[in-house]
Structures are given as structure tokens and as C-alpha cells.
Amino acid sequence: MTITINNLVKKFGSVTAVDKVNLDIKDGEFVAFLGPSGCGKTTTLLMIAGIYKPSDGDIIFDDRKVNDLPPKDREIGMVFQSYALYPHMSVYQNLSYPLRLKKRPKEEMKREAQRIADLMGIGHLLNRKPGQLSGGQQQRVALGRALIKKPKLLLFDEPLSNLDARLRISMRSEIKRLQRELGITSIYVTHDQIEALTMADRIAVIKNGVLQAFTDPESLHDRPKTLFIAEFIGNPPMNLFVAEIKSENGKLYAIIGDVKIEIPDVRRPKKVVNGNVRMGIRPQDILIDEKEGFDTEILFVEPMGRDDLIVCKVGDMQIHFLVDPTTNLKAGNKIKLKFNMQKCQYFDMETDLSLLWN
Amino acid sequence: MKPKTVFSKIVPYLLLIIITLPIIVGYSWIIISTFSTKTHGLMPVDRAGNFGGLTLSNWNFIFEPEIWLVTFNTTILAIGLTLGVVVVSMMAGYALSRIKFPGRKAFLSMTLILHAFPTVTLLIAIYFVLKWISGIPILGRGLPIIGGFGYNTLGGVILVSMALQLPLGIWLMKGFFDNVSWDMERASLIDGCSRFRTWREIMIPQIKPGIAALSIFSFIQGWGSFIIPYSFMVNANKATVATYLNNLLSETAPTNYSMVAAVGLFQLLPVLVFYIFTQKYLLSIFAGGVKGSS
Ligand SMILES: Nc1ncnc2c1ncn2[C@@H]1O[C@H](COP(=O)(O)OP(=O)(O)OP(=O)(O)O)[C@@H](O)[C@H]1O
Ligand SMILES: [Mg+2]
């Protein structure tokens, strides 16, 4: 099922939770809503589910406007962060409840519940009450309950955020695999960017109810259109600092403090106003280069497991980057750094828009 | 260590025993005196004042048809009141907890103010209302068992008692519904429930302890209610157990306190039975399927 959202607005009194959001989701696509807490992700999802009525704008499933369609007629399944299982019903009753509401025969309910439970790996738990299950098992039941009526759209509201880190990773790939196998259009709300980047075909980044970007994970990471996206996506976050752009002999240079770096032609910022830009570079695009690099001093080293995060002083700014822990660098060491200028980002100082991708 | 733990175990019990002693003595007296001709303190005595005088004659009243009529009436009153209050409160509480509608806030504070009114101040006004209802054909005084909803009918007493009990019930139910997770309700709406079905099959089961509590309050209220049946049923002797008991106190002279105690004990029994059957729900702690947000 395709989903089209036109100028969707939701107001709670004087608060605008969702502000003129436009999205078009393709059939079978896995879309993530990513944004900080309180940005309106859940509100948008609940409008798509039919729980909230939009204040303005349209929601269209395939070619049908569904603004006034009650949730039960929308052919959707939803998984909640709180699992939202019915505590007074057994796992079997929870799973088969959507079919019971559709007045399906008993045998079909039994067969389908068993099939879904086996698919989710909870076939042996059918007689338990939700209170007697672990969090992971409860979330599987919730997922099964959403899947059993063969919905045309699956909605997830931070389904994994109550699980421990390891379980989260395995459930992530499990949900992704299920979604791909069943080919159900899915919307997945999360504030965990790794979840969004690894699972989604496209990511809608939302800030204060306004859609910031709607694109695939790669372009979101490598070609951020706004400063907000550049700051928000990527871990550890992108280094951002003010740089002066100067043209000399037909070549373009970025000047950061007393460091001067040439900007390659393929990565020239468009329309630089007053010579200054906000320049960004990801920690993984900064290298130690004892020949061509510029001088810096290490302020401190923060071990992060697979890498060490090094904080250096450049001019009056701090630059973060990653090195292999075996290099054994210590605070106070003097090193030479080189930016991979093929990966640099530039943003307008006033509008915060990218000078590369707009 | 040891003496201290024993000591700290005994002290609370000792305190509780001392505090509850008057009540325990009171109940003991009731039970003993119902089987005695007279009592000196807690000691049953015969007419001459010697130990003894045990008798069953105080319980003779259970062979009179009147007591069974008032028991039947009181049962109908208590059950009718309980059903009415619970059903209406469950619906109104849900609406007030979950649905936005104009006047919601005003309604909530209004019911609270109504609850604060002393019943006695309303009696005369209610009398006129019931008189007026009596004039309505069939509904007024032509119904089986409860007689109708007008003056001098059991239904009228139920109606008035309900009105006075509802504010408490609605607020109680609203509070319980407020604590049920929204996600669960949303999940059921998406699974295919209508709003009514969600209410009946998903929400109600979550608030069973609240329903049990309200049922007990209402039942006890109805079972022991005196002022309303006494005011709106003409023949106190044929109204409820409480009015019957009152009659016993005022009309037989000298008052036979042992018999009054027996009727009092008789009145107490159903409440105890009812409590035993519902306490499981009252004390139950829910093992919920909702983790995280509540
Ligand atoms: N029922 C409501 N009444 C009033 N305001 C609301 C209501 N629901 C949400 N809001 C407000 O709308 C905004 C968006 O809320 P929403 O729940 O959609 O955020 P979210 O992106 O899901 O955040 P989180 O990641 O914390 O779940 C918030 O500012 C919130 O306070
Ligand atoms: Mg949310």
C-alpha cells in the first residue's frame, strides 16, 4: 500500500505538534521517522493510524483519502513501545484477538495464532499471560498480534527501546527480515539513529514538527542538506567550526585559525557570503598524517571500545576524531592531522543550509 | 539482636490490639447478648442476675414474615443500587477519563459539589420530585418488585440513593480509567474494536479491583441506608432492615436490647458474606502486560 501525506498538521490547543508534513511512501517501503524527543513522531504515526484526527491536511492510502476512516477499517497493525498487550488475556487470546474481532472461525484463529507464534519463536508460550513473559517475548507477542491480520501497513512506535542492547540488535534484524519477507509497507518511529540508518529504506527526519529531510540513509549521512541533519546524524557527531573561505590564484582555501587547507574543485561550496562558512567534517574523515598534516596537540583520549576518540586543539576549537586503539596516543602528544577534504561539508552561517547539496 | 526483633514484632501487635479493643468488645457484646436474656458487661446473666440465662428467644423475630419482607426489600435496594451505580459510573467514568467533550471540567466539579451536599437538606425537594414521578403511568408506581420509581416505592428509594452515590462512583471509576494505558486502548482500536467494545472487553477488565471496591461501597451503603427509605417509604415497618430496627428501638417499650442486637447481627451477615466474595478483587495486585509507560 502506498501512503501519501499532504500538508499534515496537528495542533493540541496552541501547540503545533506536527507542522505541514509532506511524505510519499512507496508500496513495500520501510520508512523511519527519526527525531529528538517531543518532535511529533508519535503524533504523526497516530494520525496515520486514525487515533488522532488531523487538524489539517490529508492522509491518503493508495488512492483513498482516509482522514475520517476509523482505525479498525484502515487495515493496519501497530506495535507500541509499551507493548500494550491485554494483561487479562493469554498469549493465544492476544494473538487471535484481531481475528476474533473479524469473526473468523475458531479453527482459523487457532491455526493462524500457532503459525504466527511459531514465526515469532513464541509457539510454546501460547497459554501464558503477558505478565509471565520477558520483555523480549512480550514484544514478539505484540509484533505477532500486529501481523496476524495481514495488515497492509505496519506502524512501529519505538518498539525496541525497552529492551536491552543485545536483544535490541537481534530484534532489529528480525523485524527487518520479516518486513522484507512479507513486503508490508512499514513506518518505524525511533529516536535511535543507528536503528533508523540500519533498518530503513528512507528516513524522515523531523524537528519541532517540521520535516527536515526525507531521503535514504546514505544521502542523509553523506549529503546533509541542513546543519541540523549534519549535527543530528552520525556518531560520534560531526565536527563543526567556522572557517574562512579564500580564493587565491584560482584555488579555494579554507582557513581555520592559522591552518590553511585547499578545497578540491569537486567540493566547492556555492555562494559563500562574507567569506565565512560553517564547515563540518566527520571524525572518521580526519587522519593522522605526519608528512602533510597540520600541527595539533592531543587534549584527551576517550576509549570507545573499537576505536579511541581523540580530542585535539585546532586554533581555539576542539576537533574530535577516531583512531585505532593500538596507536597508543596519550594526552599531550603532538601530532599532525589531515582532513579528508573530499568529505567536508559547508553550511551558510545565516540560513544553516548546505552550500553543497541545495 | 534477637530480643530486639521479638520486641519489635510484639509492639505493633500490642498497639493494634489496644486500639481495636473497643471494637472487639463491642462486637463480642453483640454476639453474646443476642443469645442471652440480659448481660452484665460481657457476662450473660438471667433475670435474677446470676450467670447463665442463655436463650434463643431473641432470634424469634426470624419466624415473623415482616423481617423477611424487609430483608427482601433491603436486598433489592442494595443490589439495585450497586448495579445502577456500578454500570452508570463505569460508563460515565470512562467518558470523563477518555473522551473530550464540552463541559467536561464543569461536570466533574459539579458532581463533586453535589457529593458535598448533606442528604438531609435535599429531602423535601426530593419528596416533591418523587411525588411528581408517581404521576407518570407505569414508571411511577406500576412496576413489579421495585414497585416503580415514585414516592413510597422501592424503586424511588433506589433512584434517590443512586443519585447520591453516583458522584463518588464516577470519580472513583474515572480515577481507575485514568491509570489504564492509552496504548492498550489504541492497540485495541487498531485491532478492530469499536469504542464500545474496547470499553467492555479491554478497559473494564483492567479496573476490576475498582469495580469490586465500588460494588462493596454501594452494597453496604444500600444495605445500611436508613434516612432515604425512612423518609420515602410510608410504612417503616415494611421498608428495610434499618427502618425495621429503628422501629424496634422506638416502638417496643422497654426496649429489648438483646433483640435489637440480634437484628443488628442479622443485618451484618450479608455484608460480611459479600465482602468475603469480593475481597479477592479488592486485594488483587495486577500482573500487567504493560511495561515502561503506565
Ligand atoms: N494529547 C496531547 N495533548 C497535548 N499535547 C500533546 C499531546 N500529545 C503530544 N503532545 C505534544 O506534541 C508534541 C509532540 O509529541 P509526540 O508524542 O508526537 O513526540 P515524539 O516525537 O513521539 O517524542 P518521543 O520521542 O518522546 O516519543 C510534544 O510537544 C507533546 O508535548
Ligand atoms: Mg513518541
XYZ file of C-alpha atoms and ligand atoms in Angstrom:
684
model
C 0.000 0.000 0.000
C 1.314 3.477 -0.795
C 0.847 6.264 1.713
C 0.689 9.896 0.745
C 0.664 12.633 3.333
C -0.195 16.134 2.226
C 0.394 19.186 4.414
C -0.435 17.268 7.551
C -0.963 19.479 10.613
C -1.819 18.566 14.186
C -2.484 21.161 16.849
C -3.069 20.491 20.532
C -4.597 23.738 21.674
C -1.945 26.322 20.927
C 0.847 23.753 20.479
C 1.573 22.698 16.905
C 2.906 19.168 17.245
C 3.044 18.425 13.509
C 3.512 21.239 11.033
C 2.707 20.800 7.323
C 4.401 17.478 6.795
C 4.520 16.032 3.266
C 5.541 12.433 2.642
C 5.038 9.859 -0.055
C 5.785 6.309 0.943
C 6.073 3.611 -1.714
C 4.495 0.198 -1.579
C 6.620 -2.189 0.498
C 8.940 0.548 1.654
C 10.428 0.663 5.163
C 10.387 4.263 6.348
C 11.807 5.503 9.639
C 10.706 8.658 11.464
C 13.745 9.999 13.249
C 13.920 12.991 15.520
C 14.573 14.166 19.060
C 12.041 13.580 21.839
C 8.837 15.580 21.527
C 9.291 16.403 17.846
C 5.947 14.917 16.789
C 6.849 11.434 15.583
C 4.246 9.613 17.629
C 1.619 12.213 16.813
C 2.201 11.731 13.083
C 2.065 7.969 13.468
C -1.180 8.114 15.451
C -2.739 10.280 12.767
C -1.786 7.690 10.172
C -3.301 5.033 12.438
C -6.524 7.026 12.740
C -6.285 7.526 16.505
C -5.798 11.283 16.160
C -7.731 13.355 13.667
C -5.524 15.683 11.622
C -6.141 19.394 12.251
C -5.408 19.976 8.589
C -4.083 18.164 5.545
C -4.753 14.747 4.049
C -3.673 11.171 4.587
C -4.114 9.009 1.506
C -3.778 5.208 1.410
C -3.321 4.069 -2.195
C -5.841 6.400 -3.819
C -8.235 6.662 -0.939
C -8.409 9.592 1.444
C -8.634 8.073 4.916
C -8.850 11.169 7.126
C -12.200 10.086 8.542
C -11.763 6.322 8.397
C -11.761 4.737 11.897
C -8.603 2.791 12.849
C -10.300 -0.592 12.566
C -11.049 -0.081 8.876
C -7.550 1.007 7.901
C -6.014 -2.473 7.612
C -3.032 -1.569 9.758
C -1.066 -3.217 12.527
C 0.761 -1.336 15.225
C 3.484 -2.176 17.735
C 3.927 0.070 20.770
C 6.901 0.839 22.953
C 4.898 -0.277 25.973
C 3.866 -3.478 24.095
C 0.244 -2.703 25.020
C -0.692 -6.352 25.411
C -4.002 -7.146 27.067
C -2.930 -8.347 30.515
C -6.147 -10.236 31.213
C -5.833 -12.392 28.096
C -3.434 -15.261 27.397
C -0.845 -15.001 24.649
C -3.131 -17.042 22.408
C -6.072 -14.713 23.087
C -3.883 -11.682 22.499
C -2.656 -13.011 19.183
C -6.044 -14.128 17.947
C -7.959 -11.071 19.177
C -7.820 -9.214 15.825
C -9.215 -12.325 14.105
C -11.902 -12.748 16.752
C -12.992 -9.173 16.092
C -13.257 -10.093 12.419
C -15.497 -13.028 13.415
C -13.187 -15.605 11.846
C -13.875 -19.290 12.606
C -12.192 -20.899 15.623
C -10.040 -23.273 13.555
C -8.616 -20.416 11.528
C -7.861 -18.454 14.702
C -6.065 -21.461 16.181
C -4.136 -22.182 13.008
C -3.094 -18.594 12.386
C -2.143 -17.913 16.014
C 0.028 -21.031 16.038
C 1.619 -20.098 12.710
C 2.397 -16.536 13.787
C 3.597 -17.659 17.215
C 5.965 -20.170 15.600
C 7.168 -17.499 13.205
C 7.940 -15.269 16.171
C 9.502 -18.084 18.181
C 6.891 -17.973 20.942
C 4.902 -21.064 19.940
C 5.453 -22.684 23.331
C 4.120 -19.693 25.285
C 0.552 -19.579 23.987
C -1.053 -20.356 27.340
C 0.902 -17.826 29.373
C -0.364 -14.433 30.456
C 1.657 -11.411 29.277
C 2.740 -10.755 32.865
C 4.595 -14.074 32.834
C 6.748 -13.189 29.808
C 10.052 -11.374 29.479
C 10.134 -8.005 27.742
C 11.500 -9.516 24.540
C 8.823 -12.199 24.492
C 6.124 -9.617 25.128
C 7.358 -7.562 22.209
C 7.241 -10.651 19.988
C 3.631 -11.218 21.004
C 2.863 -7.588 20.204
C 4.539 -7.947 16.820
C 2.629 -11.158 16.153
C -0.646 -9.502 17.089
C 0.103 -6.722 14.605
C 0.947 -9.208 11.859
C -1.836 -11.749 12.287
C -4.496 -9.903 10.340
C -2.122 -9.453 7.402
C -2.127 -5.655 7.522
C -1.226 -3.531 4.548
C 0.676 -1.090 6.717
C 2.739 -1.745 9.819
C 3.371 1.018 12.330
C 6.097 0.790 14.948
C 6.441 3.303 17.782
C 9.896 2.827 19.307
C 9.229 -0.890 19.697
C 12.709 -1.803 20.904
C 13.554 0.976 23.310
C 12.544 -1.011 26.404
C 14.797 -3.944 25.501
C 18.432 -4.441 26.453
C 21.143 -3.587 23.938
C 21.855 -7.081 22.690
C 18.223 -8.081 22.288
C 17.615 -4.806 20.502
C 20.191 -5.654 17.860
C 18.793 -9.118 17.203
C 15.171 -7.865 17.140
C 16.253 -5.143 14.737
C 17.417 -7.598 12.113
C 14.453 -9.850 12.833
C 11.936 -7.074 12.210
C 13.799 -6.017 9.101
C 13.870 -9.591 7.770
C 10.153 -10.107 8.481
C 9.276 -6.839 6.832
C 11.259 -7.715 3.737
C 9.829 -11.224 3.501
C 6.242 -10.102 3.947
C 6.686 -6.978 1.849
C 4.448 -4.891 4.113
C 4.813 -1.117 3.906
C 6.176 -0.041 7.286
C 6.705 3.112 9.284
C 9.115 2.869 12.157
C 9.383 5.634 14.743
C 12.642 5.875 16.632
C 14.998 8.348 18.195
C 17.902 5.933 17.796
C 19.665 6.919 14.600
C 21.530 3.621 14.289
C 18.183 1.843 14.229
C 16.940 4.197 11.531
C 20.131 4.105 9.476
C 20.416 0.314 9.509
C 16.774 -0.628 9.020
C 15.099 1.955 6.862
C 14.951 2.385 3.115
C 14.254 6.041 3.675
C 14.365 8.214 6.761
C 12.147 11.164 7.553
C 13.997 13.490 9.920
C 11.615 15.617 11.974
C 12.405 18.560 14.200
C 9.782 20.517 16.136
C 7.043 19.024 13.988
C 8.673 20.105 10.744
C 10.028 17.615 8.233
C 13.749 18.319 7.735
C 14.592 15.684 5.178
C 13.120 12.570 3.646
C 15.757 10.516 1.940
C 17.815 7.322 2.057
C 20.286 6.730 4.918
C 23.348 7.209 2.730
C 22.468 10.658 1.454
C 21.335 11.647 4.911
C 24.740 10.736 6.274
C 26.928 11.879 3.380
C 24.928 14.722 1.867
C 23.108 16.518 4.688
C 21.031 19.394 3.364
C 20.891 21.317 6.608
C 23.090 21.907 9.601
C 20.534 20.179 11.839
C 20.792 16.943 9.885
C 24.569 17.117 9.831
C 24.669 17.572 13.602
C 21.959 15.036 14.342
C 23.077 12.151 12.130
C 26.314 10.319 12.793
C 28.016 9.020 15.891
C 30.248 10.486 17.207
C 28.790 13.731 15.878
C 30.313 15.755 13.075
C 32.954 18.367 13.944
C 31.582 21.802 13.145
C 33.516 25.048 13.190
C 33.727 28.403 11.487
C 36.092 28.628 8.520
C 37.059 31.467 6.280
C 36.934 30.737 2.565
C 39.583 32.469 0.479
C 40.336 32.288 -3.188
C 43.996 32.583 -4.255
C 45.300 32.062 -7.777
C 42.083 30.346 -8.803
C 42.359 27.890 -5.913
C 39.981 27.845 -2.944
C 41.232 27.575 0.618
C 39.564 27.055 3.956
C 41.260 28.894 6.790
C 40.666 27.550 10.297
C 42.585 29.531 12.887
C 46.099 29.516 11.497
C 45.591 26.371 9.427
C 45.057 26.747 5.698
C 43.665 23.836 3.681
C 42.971 23.638 -0.028
C 39.419 22.786 -1.074
C 39.244 20.397 -4.037
C 37.238 21.608 -7.047
C 34.595 18.840 -6.714
C 33.728 20.046 -3.239
C 33.494 23.801 -3.742
C 30.836 25.490 -1.614
C 28.393 27.540 -3.670
C 27.594 31.171 -2.844
C 29.811 31.993 0.109
C 28.536 35.152 1.835
C 31.104 37.437 3.540
C 33.795 34.789 3.252
C 32.761 32.808 6.348
C 31.083 29.398 6.419
C 30.328 26.753 8.959
C 32.484 23.848 7.998
C 31.838 20.264 9.051
C 33.882 17.107 8.967
C 33.095 13.702 10.427
C 35.512 12.220 12.996
C 36.182 9.264 10.711
C 37.342 11.604 7.920
C 40.210 13.036 9.949
C 43.509 11.171 9.666
C 46.933 11.360 11.229
C 49.436 12.292 8.523
C 52.946 13.026 9.750
C 54.039 14.385 6.352
C 51.327 16.719 5.106
C 49.247 17.335 8.205
C 48.997 20.415 10.359
C 50.273 20.507 13.926
C 47.992 19.880 16.882
C 48.178 18.696 20.427
C 46.031 15.968 21.969
C 43.820 17.253 24.800
C 42.500 13.884 25.891
C 41.798 10.349 24.737
C 38.475 8.619 25.312
C 38.413 4.854 24.719
C 35.210 3.785 22.952
C 35.879 0.078 22.537
C 36.526 -0.478 18.858
C 38.145 2.970 18.476
C 39.681 5.639 20.619
C 38.083 9.047 20.404
C 40.815 11.699 20.365
C 40.123 15.330 21.170
C 42.608 17.802 19.701
C 43.037 21.555 19.797
C 42.965 23.363 16.475
C 43.085 27.135 16.805
C 40.608 27.741 19.622
C 38.382 24.832 18.664
C 38.273 21.207 19.684
C 38.334 18.561 16.967
C 37.156 15.006 17.616
C 38.359 12.065 15.593
C 38.792 8.321 15.797
C 41.982 6.254 15.810
C 42.856 2.616 16.252
C 43.474 1.985 19.992
C 46.793 0.259 19.138
C 48.337 3.611 18.150
C 48.639 4.247 21.867
C 48.340 8.034 21.763
C 48.274 9.973 25.015
C 47.128 13.400 26.078
C 49.863 15.939 25.458
C 51.264 14.169 22.393
C 51.907 16.401 19.404
C 50.559 15.002 16.159
C 49.867 16.112 12.611
C 46.332 15.906 11.267
C 44.886 15.891 7.805
C 41.253 16.444 6.812
C 39.843 14.327 4.035
C 38.589 17.368 2.141
C 36.610 15.155 -0.267
C 34.191 14.595 2.635
C 33.884 18.127 4.030
C 30.521 19.871 4.449
C 29.831 23.614 4.270
C 26.840 25.444 5.627
C 25.657 29.002 5.338
C 26.245 30.915 8.574
C 22.809 32.532 8.488
C 20.389 30.031 6.957
C 22.138 26.823 8.116
C 21.522 25.383 4.646
C 24.184 23.264 2.993
C 26.311 25.074 0.419
C 26.885 21.776 -1.367
C 23.579 19.981 -1.649
C 20.895 22.601 -2.151
C 19.732 -8.716 68.131
C 17.212 -11.391 68.944
C 15.359 -9.861 71.857
C 15.066 -6.668 69.875
C 13.408 -8.339 66.878
C 10.958 -10.176 69.093
C 10.236 -6.955 70.891
C 9.722 -5.042 67.652
C 7.377 -7.767 66.485
C 5.286 -7.673 69.620
C 4.915 -3.937 69.967
C 2.905 -3.335 66.779
C 0.557 -6.182 67.665
C 0.156 -4.875 71.163
C -0.658 -1.414 69.855
C -3.134 -2.787 67.324
C -4.821 -4.904 69.983
C -5.201 -1.931 72.302
C -6.594 0.269 69.572
C -9.068 -2.313 68.288
C -10.114 -3.463 71.734
C -13.215 -1.242 71.986
C -14.454 -2.548 68.637
C -13.732 -6.152 69.549
C -15.530 -5.724 72.870
C -18.463 -4.131 71.052
C -18.847 -6.983 68.609
C -18.362 -9.548 71.345
C -21.106 -7.915 73.339
C -23.472 -8.033 70.370
C -22.844 -11.700 69.749
C -23.113 -12.677 73.421
C -26.156 -10.588 74.162
C -28.160 -11.975 71.242
C -28.072 -15.332 72.991
C -28.735 -14.005 76.483
C -31.676 -12.775 78.451
C -29.573 -9.987 79.914
C -25.895 -9.132 80.204
C -23.663 -7.678 82.854
C -20.818 -6.331 80.819
C -19.796 -9.250 78.652
C -21.297 -11.794 81.050
C -24.657 -13.327 80.167
C -26.987 -13.383 83.175
C -30.586 -14.457 83.851
C -33.307 -12.244 85.279
C -32.037 -12.721 88.833
C -28.569 -11.559 87.876
C -26.843 -14.951 88.108
C -24.504 -16.289 85.453
C -26.470 -18.104 82.752
C -29.743 -17.167 81.112
C -28.689 -18.297 77.665
C -31.623 -18.266 75.273
C -32.560 -18.320 71.627
C -35.687 -16.264 72.153
C -34.027 -13.088 70.853
C -33.908 -14.705 67.448
C -37.641 -15.364 67.390
C -38.058 -12.457 65.029
C -36.811 -14.565 62.133
C -40.064 -16.503 62.248
C -42.106 -13.417 61.547
C -42.956 -12.687 57.909
C -42.149 -8.983 58.344
C -38.406 -9.493 58.772
C -38.273 -11.473 55.540
C -40.192 -8.775 53.711
C -37.763 -6.088 54.858
C -34.787 -8.365 54.153
C -36.079 -8.925 50.637
C -36.623 -5.194 50.189
C -33.180 -4.369 51.523
C -31.608 -6.958 49.230
C -33.376 -5.494 46.216
C -32.364 -1.999 47.326
C -28.709 -2.942 47.841
C -28.430 -4.933 44.612
C -30.345 -2.360 42.588
C -28.226 0.440 43.976
C -24.997 -1.486 43.365
C -25.901 -2.419 39.787
C -27.114 1.060 38.950
C -24.167 2.856 40.485
C -21.561 0.487 39.033
C -22.972 0.468 35.497
C -23.524 4.216 35.304
C -20.172 5.001 36.963
C -18.284 2.687 34.611
C -19.727 4.450 31.600
C -19.532 7.990 32.933
C -16.068 7.436 34.403
C -14.798 6.161 31.073
C -16.242 9.092 29.183
C -14.834 11.594 31.661
C -11.434 9.939 31.626
C -11.033 9.334 27.909
C -13.305 11.485 25.803
C -13.007 15.204 25.273
C -16.334 16.995 25.221
C -17.520 20.473 26.084
C -18.421 20.891 29.750
C -16.281 18.005 30.929
C -14.439 20.032 33.580
C -17.617 21.719 34.749
C -19.364 18.366 35.043
C -16.545 16.966 37.150
C -16.567 19.817 39.637
C -20.380 19.872 39.717
C -20.570 16.221 40.748
C -18.049 16.861 43.488
C -20.097 19.769 44.850
C -23.243 17.641 44.743
C -21.453 14.996 46.742
C -20.695 17.534 49.433
C -24.416 18.314 49.992
C -25.813 16.729 53.156
C -28.641 14.383 52.236
C -30.995 15.852 54.828
C -31.093 19.247 53.117
C -32.391 17.616 49.944
C -35.175 15.530 51.475
C -38.063 17.914 50.941
C -37.143 18.730 47.383
C -36.712 15.049 46.587
C -40.123 14.379 48.105
C -41.732 16.656 45.530
C -39.753 15.097 42.710
C -40.802 11.587 43.731
C -44.432 12.713 44.084
C -44.226 14.037 40.555
C -42.696 10.793 39.266
C -45.540 8.899 40.936
C -47.853 10.601 38.493
C -46.153 9.017 35.494
C -48.136 5.948 34.376
C -46.459 2.534 34.929
C -42.983 4.017 35.630
C -44.399 5.858 38.631
C -45.843 3.000 40.659
C -46.749 0.194 38.293
C -43.584 -1.910 38.096
C -43.112 -5.405 39.575
C -40.782 -5.998 42.560
C -39.448 -2.443 42.893
C -42.941 -1.000 42.635
C -41.922 1.864 40.368
C -39.759 4.946 40.733
C -42.231 7.208 42.514
C -42.946 8.077 46.151
C -43.387 5.161 48.549
C -41.785 2.655 46.197
C -38.553 0.717 46.452
C -37.543 1.945 43.001
C -37.889 5.527 44.159
C -35.571 4.838 47.078
C -33.082 3.151 44.728
C -33.242 6.101 42.351
C -32.541 8.653 45.075
C -29.805 6.567 46.700
C -28.164 6.122 43.305
C -28.159 9.832 42.637
C -26.434 10.434 45.953
C -23.905 7.640 45.486
C -23.022 8.372 41.830
C -20.565 11.269 42.321
C -18.325 9.061 44.419
C -18.665 6.199 41.936
C -17.962 8.325 38.886
C -14.881 9.892 40.423
C -13.610 6.531 41.583
C -14.100 4.948 38.158
C -12.574 7.936 36.391
C -9.501 7.597 38.574
C -9.156 3.926 37.739
C -9.633 4.507 33.998
C -7.047 7.305 34.113
C -4.485 4.724 35.138
C -5.092 2.366 32.218
C -2.508 2.896 29.488
C -3.633 4.724 26.383
C -1.529 2.434 24.267
C -3.619 -0.560 25.245
C -6.773 1.204 24.196
C -5.188 2.364 20.948
C -3.959 -1.154 20.240
C -7.483 -2.495 20.617
C -8.944 0.175 18.339
C -6.368 -0.763 15.699
C -7.032 -4.471 16.243
C -10.613 -3.784 15.196
C -12.643 -2.861 18.269
C -15.347 -0.253 18.259
C -15.090 2.263 21.087
C -17.832 0.424 22.989
C -16.162 -2.940 22.564
C -12.848 -1.517 23.736
C -14.618 -0.250 26.818
C -16.282 -3.587 27.510
C -13.578 -6.085 26.599
C -10.331 -4.233 27.178
C -10.883 -1.394 29.642
C -13.350 -2.923 32.124
C -11.142 -5.958 32.867
C -8.283 -3.625 33.819
C -10.295 -1.873 36.520
C -11.831 -4.929 38.209
C -10.396 -4.010 41.631
C -12.055 -0.612 41.329
C -15.358 -2.177 40.365
C -15.119 -4.534 43.327
C -14.423 -1.646 45.673
C -17.299 0.416 44.316
C -19.624 -2.599 44.484
C -18.815 -3.116 48.141
C -19.236 0.555 48.999
C -22.536 0.715 47.163
C -23.842 -2.545 48.544
C -23.019 -1.567 52.101
C -24.483 1.880 51.516
C -27.698 0.380 50.178
C -27.887 -2.339 52.797
C -27.491 0.012 55.695
C -29.262 3.037 54.261
C -31.796 4.465 56.647
C -32.640 8.088 56.079
C -33.870 7.725 52.499
C -36.080 4.637 52.900
C -37.301 6.051 56.224
C -38.298 9.309 54.522
C -39.795 7.980 51.311
C -41.406 4.696 52.305
C -44.560 5.262 54.327
C -44.558 2.132 56.467
C -41.177 1.946 58.170
C -42.035 -1.500 59.456
C -42.252 -2.792 55.910
C -39.382 -0.838 54.325
C -35.833 -2.007 55.051
C -33.951 -3.779 57.820
C -32.577 -0.472 59.073
C -36.013 1.122 59.413
C -37.312 -2.093 60.963
C -34.507 -1.906 63.502
C -35.325 1.721 64.202
C -38.941 0.786 64.714
C -37.889 -1.843 67.190
C -35.990 0.761 69.174
C -38.779 3.307 69.290
C -41.988 1.266 69.447
C -41.310 -1.504 71.948
C -41.051 -0.246 75.463
C -38.992 -1.068 77.338
C -36.538 -1.666 74.518
C -35.286 -5.230 74.317
C -31.626 -4.534 73.568
C -30.785 -8.182 73.148
C -33.314 -8.438 70.362
C -32.068 -5.230 68.769
C -28.571 -6.736 68.867
C -29.863 -9.892 67.208
C -31.477 -7.931 64.379
C -28.291 -5.903 64.076
C -26.219 -9.057 63.754
C -28.715 -10.391 61.241
C -28.251 -7.214 59.229
C -24.488 -7.554 59.379
C -24.231 -11.064 57.969
C -24.865 -10.416 54.239
C -22.313 -7.611 54.231
C -19.694 -9.957 55.641
C -20.562 -12.628 53.069
C -20.432 -10.091 50.258
C -17.081 -8.850 51.457
C -15.602 -12.331 51.590
C -16.616 -12.915 47.967
C -15.196 -9.664 46.628
C -12.062 -9.170 48.713
C -10.041 -11.242 46.235
C -10.513 -8.479 43.669
C -10.029 -5.739 46.198
C -6.693 -7.057 47.311
C -5.522 -8.335 43.952
C -2.417 -6.800 42.518
C -2.412 -6.864 38.779
C 0.335 -8.614 36.852
C 0.111 -6.330 33.850
C 1.208 -6.726 30.241
C 2.322 -3.138 30.061
C 5.888 -2.302 30.868
C 7.568 1.056 30.629
C 4.874 3.678 30.349
C 1.928 3.200 32.609
N -2.548 14.617 23.693
C -1.727 15.666 23.668
N -2.122 16.862 24.163
C -1.307 17.930 24.138
N -0.076 17.941 23.637
C 0.404 16.802 23.126
C -0.400 15.595 23.113
N 0.324 14.613 22.544
C 1.514 15.157 22.224
N 1.573 16.468 22.556
C 2.703 17.378 22.326
O 3.046 17.303 20.960
C 4.441 17.251 20.795
C 4.841 16.006 20.024
O 4.592 14.869 20.795
P 4.930 13.409 20.303
O 4.389 12.460 21.310
O 4.456 13.232 18.906
O 6.517 13.394 20.348
P 7.522 12.231 19.913
O 8.259 12.721 18.749
O 6.793 10.950 19.763
O 8.506 12.177 21.161
P 9.133 10.906 21.910
O 10.332 10.512 21.131
O 9.494 11.450 23.254
O 8.083 9.846 21.980
C 5.043 17.326 22.188
O 5.448 18.652 22.402
C 3.918 16.951 23.104
O 4.028 17.636 24.313
Mg 6.741 9.119 20.888
